[in-house]
mmCIF file of C-alpha atoms and ligand atoms in Angstrom:
data_model
loop_
_atom_site.group_PDB
_atom_site.id
_atom_site.type_symbol
_atom_site.label_atom_id
_atom_site.label_comp_id
_atom_site.label_asym_id
_atom_site.label_seq_id
_atom_site.Cartn_x
_atom_site.Cartn_y
_atom_site.Cartn_z
ATOM 1 C CA UNK A 151 -0.280 0.543 0.373
ATOM 2 C CA UNK A 152 2.911 2.137 0.360
ATOM 3 C CA UNK A 153 2.599 5.950 2.639
ATOM 4 C CA UNK A 154 0.825 4.151 6.301
ATOM 5 C CA UNK A 155 -2.192 6.330 6.107
ATOM 6 C CA UNK A 156 -0.924 7.792 9.250
ATOM 7 C CA UNK A 157 1.689 9.696 8.566
ATOM 8 C CA UNK A 158 -0.337 11.901 5.986
ATOM 9 C CA UNK A 159 -2.050 15.302 7.196
ATOM 10 C CA UNK A 160 -5.845 14.051 6.965
ATOM 11 C CA UNK A 161 -5.982 17.651 5.943
ATOM 12 C CA UNK A 162 -3.923 20.541 5.392
ATOM 13 C CA UNK A 163 -2.710 23.723 3.509
ATOM 14 C CA UNK A 164 -0.637 23.723 0.902
ATOM 15 C CA UNK A 165 1.156 26.703 0.454
ATOM 16 C CA UNK A 166 2.774 26.349 -2.803
ATOM 17 C CA UNK A 167 -0.866 24.661 -4.488
ATOM 18 C CA UNK A 168 -2.511 27.509 -2.346
ATOM 19 C CA UNK A 169 -4.507 24.948 -2.331
ATOM 20 C CA UNK A 170 -6.999 22.612 0.438
ATOM 21 C CA UNK A 171 -5.235 19.510 0.211
ATOM 22 C CA UNK A 172 -7.322 16.234 2.231
ATOM 23 C CA UNK A 173 -7.760 12.786 1.636
ATOM 24 C CA UNK A 174 -10.174 11.464 -0.325
ATOM 25 C CA UNK A 175 -11.677 9.570 1.747
ATOM 26 C CA UNK A 176 -14.805 8.689 -0.668
ATOM 27 C CA UNK A 177 -11.735 6.413 -1.660
ATOM 28 C CA UNK A 178 -10.584 4.379 1.087
ATOM 29 C CA UNK A 179 -9.219 1.399 2.263
ATOM 30 C CA UNK A 180 -8.566 0.822 -1.647
ATOM 31 C CA UNK A 181 -6.779 4.115 -2.850
ATOM 32 C CA UNK A 182 -5.474 6.660 -1.698
ATOM 33 C CA UNK A 183 -5.954 9.494 -3.260
ATOM 34 C CA UNK A 184 -4.626 13.520 -2.942
ATOM 35 C CA UNK A 185 -7.205 15.441 -3.143
ATOM 36 C CA UNK A 186 -5.744 19.663 -3.944
ATOM 37 C CA UNK A 187 -8.892 22.059 -3.850
ATOM 38 C CA UNK A 188 -8.671 25.368 -4.568
ATOM 39 C CA UNK A 189 -12.264 26.413 -6.253
ATOM 40 C CA UNK A 190 -15.046 26.863 -3.830
ATOM 41 C CA UNK A 191 -17.441 24.821 -5.738
ATOM 42 C CA UNK A 192 -15.144 22.221 -5.336
ATOM 43 C CA UNK A 193 -14.548 22.236 -1.245
ATOM 44 C CA UNK A 194 -17.820 22.693 -0.471
ATOM 45 C CA UNK A 195 -18.573 19.254 -2.521
ATOM 46 C CA UNK A 196 -15.003 17.605 -0.891
ATOM 47 C CA UNK A 197 -17.562 18.709 2.306
ATOM 48 C CA UNK A 198 -20.714 17.259 1.078
ATOM 49 C CA UNK A 199 -19.691 14.246 -0.362
ATOM 50 C CA UNK A 200 -18.275 13.387 2.435
ATOM 51 C CA UNK A 201 -14.275 13.850 0.396
ATOM 52 C CA UNK A 202 -13.247 14.961 3.642
ATOM 53 C CA UNK A 203 -15.496 14.120 6.635
ATOM 54 C CA UNK A 204 -15.542 14.417 10.618
ATOM 55 C CA UNK A 205 -16.606 17.156 12.705
ATOM 56 C CA UNK A 206 -13.640 18.656 13.788
ATOM 57 C CA UNK A 207 -11.831 17.632 9.590
ATOM 58 C CA UNK A 208 -14.625 19.532 7.948
ATOM 59 C CA UNK A 209 -14.206 22.994 10.219
ATOM 60 C CA UNK A 210 -10.497 23.227 9.655
ATOM 61 C CA UNK A 211 -11.188 22.140 5.848
ATOM 62 C CA UNK A 212 -13.588 25.377 6.046
ATOM 63 C CA UNK A 213 -11.278 27.810 7.817
ATOM 64 C CA UNK A 214 -9.110 26.673 4.881
ATOM 65 C CA UNK A 215 -11.540 27.340 2.189
ATOM 66 C CA UNK A 216 -12.569 30.162 2.952
ATOM 67 C CA UNK A 217 -9.025 31.693 3.417
ATOM 68 C CA UNK A 218 -8.621 30.721 0.126
ATOM 69 C CA UNK A 219 -11.712 32.422 -1.056
ATOM 70 C CA UNK A 220 -10.049 36.090 0.015
ATOM 71 C CA UNK A 221 -6.763 35.137 -1.807
ATOM 72 C CA UNK A 222 -10.165 35.469 -5.060
ATOM 73 C CA UNK A 223 -11.712 38.434 -3.907
ATOM 74 C CA UNK A 224 -11.374 40.866 -6.315
ATOM 75 C CA UNK A 225 -11.972 44.054 -4.037
ATOM 76 C CA UNK A 226 -10.245 47.676 -3.204
ATOM 77 C CA UNK A 227 -11.552 48.808 -0.114
ATOM 78 C CA UNK A 228 -12.618 46.572 3.356
ATOM 79 C CA UNK A 229 -16.322 46.921 2.673
ATOM 80 C CA UNK A 230 -16.447 45.285 -1.353
ATOM 81 C CA UNK A 231 -13.693 42.489 0.459
ATOM 82 C CA UNK A 232 -16.145 40.930 3.641
ATOM 83 C CA UNK A 233 -19.400 41.577 1.374
ATOM 84 C CA UNK A 234 -17.306 39.110 -0.766
ATOM 85 C CA UNK A 235 -15.598 37.507 2.139
ATOM 86 C CA UNK A 236 -19.281 36.609 3.648
ATOM 87 C CA UNK A 237 -20.590 35.343 0.801
ATOM 88 C CA UNK A 238 -18.096 32.608 0.365
ATOM 89 C CA UNK A 239 -18.567 31.975 4.356
ATOM 90 C CA UNK A 240 -22.135 31.525 3.742
ATOM 91 C CA UNK A 241 -21.304 28.889 0.614
ATOM 92 C CA UNK A 242 -19.766 27.028 2.802
ATOM 93 C CA UNK A 243 -21.220 27.121 5.759
ATOM 94 C CA UNK A 244 -24.087 25.561 3.790
ATOM 95 C CA UNK A 245 -22.641 22.381 2.977
ATOM 96 C CA UNK A 246 -23.457 20.320 6.005
ATOM 97 C CA UNK A 247 -25.708 20.896 8.921
ATOM 98 C CA UNK A 248 -25.432 18.741 11.836
ATOM 99 C CA UNK A 249 -21.293 19.814 12.528
ATOM 100 C CA UNK A 250 -21.210 22.662 14.819
ATOM 101 C CA UNK A 251 -17.372 22.853 14.081
ATOM 102 C CA UNK A 252 -18.684 24.081 9.674
ATOM 103 C CA UNK A 253 -19.642 27.001 11.721
ATOM 104 C CA UNK A 254 -17.748 27.569 14.511
ATOM 105 C CA UNK A 255 -14.388 27.552 12.146
ATOM 106 C CA UNK A 256 -16.122 29.772 10.013
ATOM 107 C CA UNK A 257 -17.322 32.643 12.806
ATOM 108 C CA UNK A 258 -13.688 32.903 14.055
ATOM 109 C CA UNK A 259 -12.956 33.489 10.441
ATOM 110 C CA UNK A 260 -15.467 35.756 9.605
ATOM 111 C CA UNK A 261 -14.361 37.802 13.091
ATOM 112 C CA UNK A 262 -11.277 38.222 11.984
ATOM 113 C CA UNK A 263 -11.972 40.483 9.256
ATOM 114 C CA UNK A 264 -14.876 41.497 11.370
ATOM 115 C CA UNK A 265 -12.321 42.459 14.274
ATOM 116 C CA UNK A 266 -10.348 44.527 11.687
ATOM 117 C CA UNK A 267 -12.654 46.579 10.246
ATOM 118 C CA UNK A 268 -11.126 49.516 7.681
ATOM 119 C CA UNK A 269 -8.133 47.114 6.998
ATOM 120 C CA UNK A 270 -6.956 47.344 3.389
ATOM 121 C CA UNK A 271 -7.149 42.999 1.913
ATOM 122 C CA UNK A 272 -3.693 42.474 2.102
ATOM 123 C CA UNK A 273 -3.519 43.164 5.615
ATOM 124 C CA UNK A 274 -6.833 40.990 6.335
ATOM 125 C CA UNK A 275 -5.572 37.865 3.700
ATOM 126 C CA UNK A 276 -2.350 38.007 6.448
ATOM 127 C CA UNK A 277 -4.687 37.836 9.263
ATOM 128 C CA UNK A 278 -7.372 35.227 7.346
ATOM 129 C CA UNK A 279 -3.755 32.527 7.413
ATOM 130 C CA UNK A 280 -2.460 32.691 10.528
ATOM 131 C CA UNK A 281 -6.576 32.414 12.161
ATOM 132 C CA UNK A 282 -6.718 29.620 9.537
ATOM 133 C CA UNK A 283 -3.230 27.925 11.144
ATOM 134 C CA UNK A 284 -4.018 27.745 13.908
ATOM 135 C CA UNK A 285 -7.825 26.272 13.895
ATOM 136 C CA UNK A 286 -5.551 23.221 12.359
ATOM 137 C CA UNK A 287 -2.655 23.510 15.060
ATOM 138 C CA UNK A 288 -5.779 24.017 18.064
ATOM 139 C CA UNK A 289 -6.886 20.776 16.840
ATOM 140 C CA UNK A 290 -4.058 18.513 17.348
ATOM 141 C CA UNK A 291 -2.651 20.061 20.779
ATOM 142 C CA UNK A 292 -7.220 19.823 21.571
ATOM 143 C CA UNK A 293 -7.026 15.828 20.311
ATOM 144 C CA UNK A 294 -4.221 14.894 22.758
ATOM 145 C CA UNK A 295 -5.377 16.244 25.446
ATOM 146 C CA UNK A 296 -8.863 15.230 24.937
ATOM 147 C CA UNK A 297 -7.007 11.367 24.040
ATOM 148 C CA UNK A 298 -4.824 11.491 27.565
ATOM 149 C CA UNK A 299 -7.769 12.295 29.481
ATOM 150 C CA UNK A 300 -9.704 9.732 28.171
ATOM 151 C CA UNK A 301 -6.989 7.219 28.623
ATOM 152 C CA UNK A 302 -7.356 8.473 31.791
ATOM 153 C CA UNK A 303 -10.944 6.260 32.142
ATOM 154 C CA UNK A 304 -9.512 2.775 30.302
ATOM 155 C CA UNK A 305 -6.592 0.927 31.072
ATOM 156 C CA UNK A 306 -4.210 -1.236 29.210
ATOM 157 C CA UNK A 307 -5.733 -4.634 27.552
ATOM 158 C CA UNK A 308 -9.940 -3.052 27.828
ATOM 159 C CA UNK A 309 -12.093 -3.821 24.870
ATOM 160 C CA UNK A 310 -13.159 -0.461 23.589
ATOM 161 C CA UNK A 311 -15.984 -0.177 21.194
ATOM 162 C CA UNK A 312 -16.814 2.671 18.556
ATOM 163 C CA UNK A 313 -19.146 3.973 16.028
ATOM 164 C CA UNK A 314 -18.172 5.807 12.591
ATOM 165 C CA UNK A 315 -14.951 7.234 12.523
ATOM 166 C CA UNK A 316 -13.958 9.854 14.693
ATOM 167 C CA UNK A 317 -9.681 9.104 14.662
ATOM 168 C CA UNK A 318 -7.101 10.862 12.806
ATOM 169 C CA UNK A 319 -9.680 10.728 9.557
ATOM 170 C CA UNK A 320 -11.885 13.162 11.366
ATOM 171 C CA UNK A 321 -9.443 16.048 13.178
ATOM 172 C CA UNK A 322 -6.022 16.973 11.674
ATOM 173 C CA UNK A 323 -4.120 14.022 14.242
ATOM 174 C CA UNK A 324 -5.009 11.492 17.269
ATOM 175 C CA UNK A 325 -8.858 11.730 16.794
ATOM 176 C CA UNK A 326 -11.605 12.446 19.518
ATOM 177 C CA UNK A 327 -12.584 9.047 20.557
ATOM 178 C CA UNK A 328 -9.810 7.149 19.033
ATOM 179 C CA UNK A 329 -6.601 9.294 20.784
ATOM 180 C CA UNK A 330 -7.169 7.523 23.499
ATOM 181 C CA UNK A 331 -6.125 4.915 21.426
ATOM 182 C CA UNK A 332 -3.866 6.456 19.535
ATOM 183 C CA UNK A 333 -2.293 7.768 22.600
ATOM 184 C CA UNK A 334 -2.066 4.399 24.697
ATOM 185 C CA UNK A 335 -0.314 3.160 21.374
ATOM 186 C CA UNK A 336 2.586 5.513 21.439
ATOM 187 C CA UNK A 337 3.290 4.398 25.049
ATOM 188 C CA UNK A 338 3.408 1.172 24.524
ATOM 189 C CA UNK A 339 -0.437 -0.280 25.459
ATOM 190 C CA UNK A 340 -2.101 -2.493 23.803
ATOM 191 C CA UNK A 341 -6.285 -1.831 23.398
ATOM 192 C CA UNK A 342 -8.843 -4.394 21.337
ATOM 193 C CA UNK A 343 -10.580 -2.063 19.408
ATOM 194 C CA UNK A 344 -13.950 -3.299 18.119
ATOM 195 C CA UNK A 345 -15.322 -1.048 14.784
ATOM 196 C CA UNK A 346 -19.023 -0.790 14.178
ATOM 197 C CA UNK A 347 -19.044 -1.139 10.146
ATOM 198 C CA UNK A 348 -21.838 2.130 10.018
ATOM 199 C CA UNK A 349 -23.954 1.736 8.322
ATOM 200 C CA UNK A 350 -24.852 3.536 5.393
ATOM 201 C CA UNK A 351 -22.011 5.137 3.985
ATOM 202 C CA UNK A 352 -19.245 2.418 6.057
ATOM 203 C CA UNK A 353 -16.376 4.980 8.313
ATOM 204 C CA UNK A 354 -16.585 2.291 10.249
ATOM 205 C CA UNK A 355 -15.479 -0.703 8.272
ATOM 206 C CA UNK A 356 -13.955 1.339 5.757
ATOM 207 C CA UNK A 357 -12.115 4.567 7.856
ATOM 208 C CA UNK A 358 -12.210 3.453 11.861
ATOM 209 C CA UNK A 359 -11.042 -0.437 10.514
ATOM 210 C CA UNK A 360 -8.140 0.735 8.516
ATOM 211 C CA UNK A 361 -6.986 3.532 10.597
ATOM 212 C CA UNK A 362 -7.068 1.030 13.523
ATOM 213 C CA UNK A 363 -4.909 -1.679 11.204
ATOM 214 C CA UNK A 364 -2.692 1.080 10.343
ATOM 215 C CA UNK A 365 -1.662 2.108 14.476
ATOM 216 C CA UNK A 366 -0.837 -1.882 14.612
ATOM 217 C CA UNK A 367 -3.840 -2.205 16.773
ATOM 218 C CA UNK A 368 -6.485 -5.490 17.202
ATOM 219 C CA UNK A 369 -8.869 -3.945 15.630
ATOM 220 C CA UNK A 370 -12.536 -5.959 15.147
ATOM 221 C CA UNK A 371 -14.635 -4.985 12.056
ATOM 222 C CA UNK A 372 -18.431 -5.534 13.509
ATOM 223 C CA UNK A 373 -21.453 -4.919 11.705
ATOM 224 C CA UNK A 374 -23.967 -2.091 13.579
ATOM 225 C CA UNK A 375 -26.545 -5.315 14.812
ATOM 226 C CA UNK A 376 -23.681 -7.141 16.799
ATOM 227 C CA UNK A 377 -22.294 -4.224 18.620
ATOM 228 C CA UNK A 378 -25.040 -6.270 21.655
ATOM 229 C CA UNK A 379 -23.690 -9.583 21.176
ATOM 230 C CA UNK A 380 -19.652 -7.891 21.865
ATOM 231 C CA UNK A 381 -21.257 -6.243 25.129
ATOM 232 C CA UNK A 382 -23.089 -9.742 26.341
ATOM 233 C CA UNK A 383 -19.305 -11.809 25.589
ATOM 234 C CA UNK A 384 -17.445 -9.278 27.937
ATOM 235 C CA UNK A 385 -15.579 -8.260 25.072
ATOM 236 C CA UNK A 386 -16.519 -4.215 25.387
ATOM 237 C CA UNK A 387 -14.945 -1.995 28.806
ATOM 238 C CA UNK A 388 -15.874 0.914 27.160
ATOM 239 C CA UNK A 389 -17.523 2.896 23.862
ATOM 240 C CA UNK A 390 -15.755 5.774 22.954
ATOM 241 C CA UNK A 391 -17.840 7.893 20.466
ATOM 242 C CA UNK A 392 -16.937 11.034 18.328
ATOM 243 C CA UNK A 393 -20.185 13.756 18.045
ATOM 244 C CA UNK A 394 -21.072 16.670 15.551
ATOM 245 C CA UNK A 395 -22.881 18.995 18.504
ATOM 246 C CA UNK A 396 -23.658 18.415 21.810
ATOM 247 C CA UNK A 397 -26.269 20.547 23.718
ATOM 248 C CA UNK A 398 -25.953 22.451 26.594
ATOM 249 C CA UNK A 399 -27.943 19.387 28.368
ATOM 250 C CA UNK A 400 -25.725 16.985 27.197
ATOM 251 C CA UNK A 401 -27.730 15.125 24.442
ATOM 252 C CA UNK A 402 -25.564 14.902 21.884
ATOM 253 C CA UNK A 403 -25.854 14.029 18.212
ATOM 254 C CA UNK A 404 -23.200 11.318 16.168
ATOM 255 C CA UNK A 405 -23.559 9.336 13.534
ATOM 256 C CA UNK A 406 -26.806 7.794 12.621
ATOM 257 C CA UNK A 407 -26.848 4.410 14.867
ATOM 258 C CA UNK A 408 -24.988 6.012 17.471
ATOM 259 C CA UNK A 409 -27.816 6.033 20.204
ATOM 260 C CA UNK A 410 -28.664 2.334 19.656
ATOM 261 C CA UNK A 411 -24.933 1.921 20.796
ATOM 262 C CA UNK A 412 -25.457 3.735 23.716
ATOM 263 C CA UNK A 413 -28.875 1.794 24.589
ATOM 264 C CA UNK A 414 -26.584 -1.626 24.459
ATOM 265 C CA UNK A 415 -24.170 0.522 26.043
ATOM 266 C CA UNK A 416 -26.229 1.224 28.967
ATOM 267 C CA UNK A 417 -28.452 -2.254 29.262
ATOM 268 C CA UNK A 418 -25.053 -4.237 29.693
ATOM 269 C CA UNK A 419 -23.323 -1.483 32.477
ATOM 270 C CA UNK A 420 -20.291 -0.526 30.031
ATOM 271 C CA UNK A 421 -19.291 3.201 30.253
ATOM 272 C CA UNK A 422 -20.456 5.676 27.787
ATOM 273 C CA UNK A 423 -18.090 8.174 26.783
ATOM 274 C CA UNK A 424 -18.376 11.089 24.208
ATOM 275 C CA UNK A 425 -15.324 12.164 22.733
ATOM 276 C CA UNK A 426 -16.391 16.291 22.363
ATOM 277 C CA UNK A 427 -13.779 19.305 21.445
ATOM 278 C CA UNK A 428 -15.309 22.346 23.346
ATOM 279 C CA UNK A 429 -15.748 23.877 19.295
ATOM 280 C CA UNK A 430 -18.322 20.679 19.458
ATOM 281 C CA UNK A 431 -20.086 21.465 22.674
ATOM 282 C CA UNK A 432 -23.185 24.582 21.436
ATOM 283 C CA UNK A 433 -25.186 26.646 24.854
ATOM 284 C CA UNK A 434 -27.247 28.163 22.678
ATOM 285 C CA UNK A 435 -28.747 24.468 21.428
ATOM 286 C CA UNK A 436 -30.224 23.789 25.341
ATOM 287 C CA UNK A 437 -31.607 20.097 23.934
ATOM 288 C CA UNK A 438 -30.585 17.715 21.426
ATOM 289 C CA UNK A 439 -34.607 17.945 19.977
ATOM 290 C CA UNK A 440 -33.414 21.469 18.514
ATOM 291 C CA UNK A 441 -30.318 20.100 16.893
ATOM 292 C CA UNK A 442 -30.683 19.860 13.293
ATOM 293 C CA UNK A 443 -30.199 16.357 11.249
ATOM 294 C CA UNK A 444 -29.324 16.394 8.091
ATOM 295 C CA UNK A 445 -30.845 13.372 5.546
ATOM 296 C CA UNK A 446 -28.788 12.716 2.741
ATOM 297 C CA UNK A 447 -29.641 11.260 -0.579
ATOM 298 C CA UNK A 448 -31.798 7.094 -0.543
ATOM 299 C CA UNK A 449 -29.233 5.437 -3.210
ATOM 300 C CA UNK A 450 -26.476 5.925 0.169
ATOM 301 C CA UNK A 451 -29.079 2.889 1.535
ATOM 302 C CA UNK A 452 -30.660 0.790 -1.580
ATOM 303 C CA UNK A 453 -26.787 0.744 -3.251
ATOM 304 C CA UNK A 454 -24.054 2.239 -2.623
ATOM 305 C CA UNK A 455 -21.445 -0.572 -1.916
ATOM 306 C CA UNK A 456 -23.144 -3.683 -3.321
ATOM 307 C CA UNK A 457 -22.857 -4.703 -7.292
ATOM 308 C CA UNK A 458 -26.844 -4.029 -7.439
ATOM 309 C CA UNK A 459 -29.085 -2.241 -6.303
ATOM 310 C CA UNK A 460 -30.763 -4.116 -2.927
ATOM 311 C CA UNK A 461 -33.704 -2.457 -2.072
ATOM 312 C CA UNK A 462 -37.165 -2.534 -4.990
ATOM 313 C CA UNK A 463 -37.493 0.828 -7.133
ATOM 314 C CA UNK A 464 -40.389 2.692 -5.501
ATOM 315 C CA UNK A 465 -38.874 2.018 -1.630
ATOM 316 C CA UNK A 466 -39.692 5.014 0.034
ATOM 317 C CA UNK A 467 -36.346 4.842 2.231
ATOM 318 C CA UNK A 468 -35.296 7.230 5.323
ATOM 319 C CA UNK A 469 -32.204 8.080 5.681
ATOM 320 C CA UNK A 470 -30.603 10.370 8.641
ATOM 321 C CA UNK A 471 -26.611 10.957 8.530
ATOM 322 C CA UNK A 472 -27.280 11.281 12.527
ATOM 323 C CA UNK A 473 -28.655 10.618 15.673
ATOM 324 C CA UNK A 474 -29.267 12.505 19.123
ATOM 325 C CA UNK A 475 -28.313 10.335 22.196
ATOM 326 C CA UNK A 476 -30.474 11.710 25.313
ATOM 327 C CA UNK A 477 -27.836 13.030 28.197
ATOM 328 C CA UNK A 478 -28.952 10.227 30.311
ATOM 329 C CA UNK A 479 -27.232 7.907 28.234
ATOM 330 C CA UNK A 480 -23.469 9.429 28.840
ATOM 331 C CA UNK A 481 -20.947 8.632 31.669
ATOM 332 C CA UNK A 482 -19.562 11.529 30.473
ATOM 333 C CA UNK A 483 -18.629 14.235 28.122
ATOM 334 C CA UNK A 484 -15.091 14.065 27.235
ATOM 335 C CA UNK A 485 -13.430 17.724 25.915
ATOM 336 C CA UNK A 486 -9.840 18.900 25.813
ATOM 337 C CA UNK A 487 -10.192 20.678 29.128
ATOM 338 C CA UNK A 488 -11.723 17.329 31.622
ATOM 339 C CA UNK A 489 -14.619 15.257 31.393
ATOM 340 C CA UNK A 490 -17.878 17.074 32.292
ATOM 341 C CA UNK A 491 -20.335 14.282 34.154
ATOM 342 C CA UNK A 492 -24.302 15.151 34.460
ATOM 343 C CA UNK A 493 -25.414 17.932 35.555
ATOM 344 C CA UNK A 494 -24.407 18.920 31.749
ATOM 345 C CA UNK A 495 -25.301 22.412 31.781
ATOM 346 C CA UNK A 496 -23.646 23.031 35.007
ATOM 347 C CA UNK A 497 -20.200 20.815 33.888
ATOM 348 C CA UNK A 498 -20.349 22.601 30.604
ATOM 349 C CA UNK A 499 -20.265 26.196 32.473
ATOM 350 C CA UNK A 500 -16.939 24.502 34.432
ATOM 351 C CA UNK A 501 -15.530 23.144 31.443
ATOM 352 C CA UNK A 502 -16.312 26.394 29.310
ATOM 353 C CA UNK A 503 -14.300 28.022 32.584
ATOM 354 C CA UNK A 504 -11.194 26.417 32.972
ATOM 355 C CA UNK A 505 -10.893 27.507 28.897
ATOM 356 C CA UNK A 506 -10.970 31.563 29.266
HETATM 357 O O1 LIG B 56 -20.592 11.689 8.611
HETATM 358 P P1 LIG B 56 -19.615 12.321 9.073
HETATM 359 O O2 LIG B 56 -18.898 11.057 8.767
HETATM 360 O O3 LIG B 56 -18.781 13.479 9.268
HETATM 361 O O4 LIG B 56 -20.061 11.874 10.684
HETATM 362 C C1 LIG B 56 -19.135 12.157 11.284
HETATM 363 C C2 LIG B 56 -19.452 11.426 12.790
HETATM 364 O O5 LIG B 56 -20.561 11.145 12.841
HETATM 365 C C3 LIG B 56 -17.628 12.111 13.845
HETATM 366 O O6 LIG B 56 -18.830 10.810 14.934
HETATM 367 C C4 LIG B 56 -17.891 12.582 14.292
HETATM 368 O O7 LIG B 56 -17.444 14.091 13.490
HETATM 369 C C5 LIG B 56 -17.138 13.566 15.042
HETATM 370 S S1 LIG B 56 -15.267 13.001 14.730
HETATM 371 C C6 LIG B 56 -13.662 13.824 15.452
#
């Protein structure tokens, strides 16, 4: 296969090409293809089609994307620049609705422009460049810190179940839910990881298991409906999942199927941990029912990955990309500033104050 996937940046700015550099995740694990994207339509499409995916990675891609848009803006003064910048910002923000990291990163980029009202476009471009790289670099530190806190909750040799991919491929490095495993490996620890395949887009089978095998981790892929049996066998000591948006009360939106895993974990008395950078906690949303859930095309369920269509033409399809896990099913939310436990509204407030 050549280069190990873990040595390749999931998302980066190519300074020479003035391009967003990503691994095309729709082709993994069979083909490792690097894309260099410069046009806004291509960056939008890459996010929508999940060529780059996972909440933190989407945020970083959007930050770099809007910086690239700023390079193309033809405006002589601040007002002209801001009008065009805002259009580009809003366009990228509309590529996917559930992961709050997308608008969080774009808001940070926009704030740079707003805080420097009146500055000439050349200066604004320079500042935007700095902010995009900061967002990217901070992601590595945030994930590493989540990994440290997560590692404190498990012990060497434990079996861990994860859903979707919240690993390095979903971030700049380390991942969130898989960060404890990556960090543990660096320290000579061994975990046994069970990856739910994660229908319909197979992020678990294609991405998490690829990432874990590449890291030399004892990895087992299971169909989503096998999790109960694996838990019943006593093989899972903890579940670790990522998230796309956490409401103030701790309800957490993550890849479709996550809430089912949490319900099973409760049944078998297994701790269920949600790993969330504080950028994924949205205190403006009180409860999970207010989180917008992306719905995707029918074909993802009826034909993608099959040799031929597997459902009759004309059948109705329901294809939500995410679901919300109720806060009372979540043992703890692991952030870069520490482990938040119920009641979440209070513990999140404390967590945020550590970061300020
Ligand atoms: O549709 P995807 O593949 O972007 O969904 C990704 C997830 O649900 C991840 O678990 C989440 O974004 C957290 S990534 C650290």
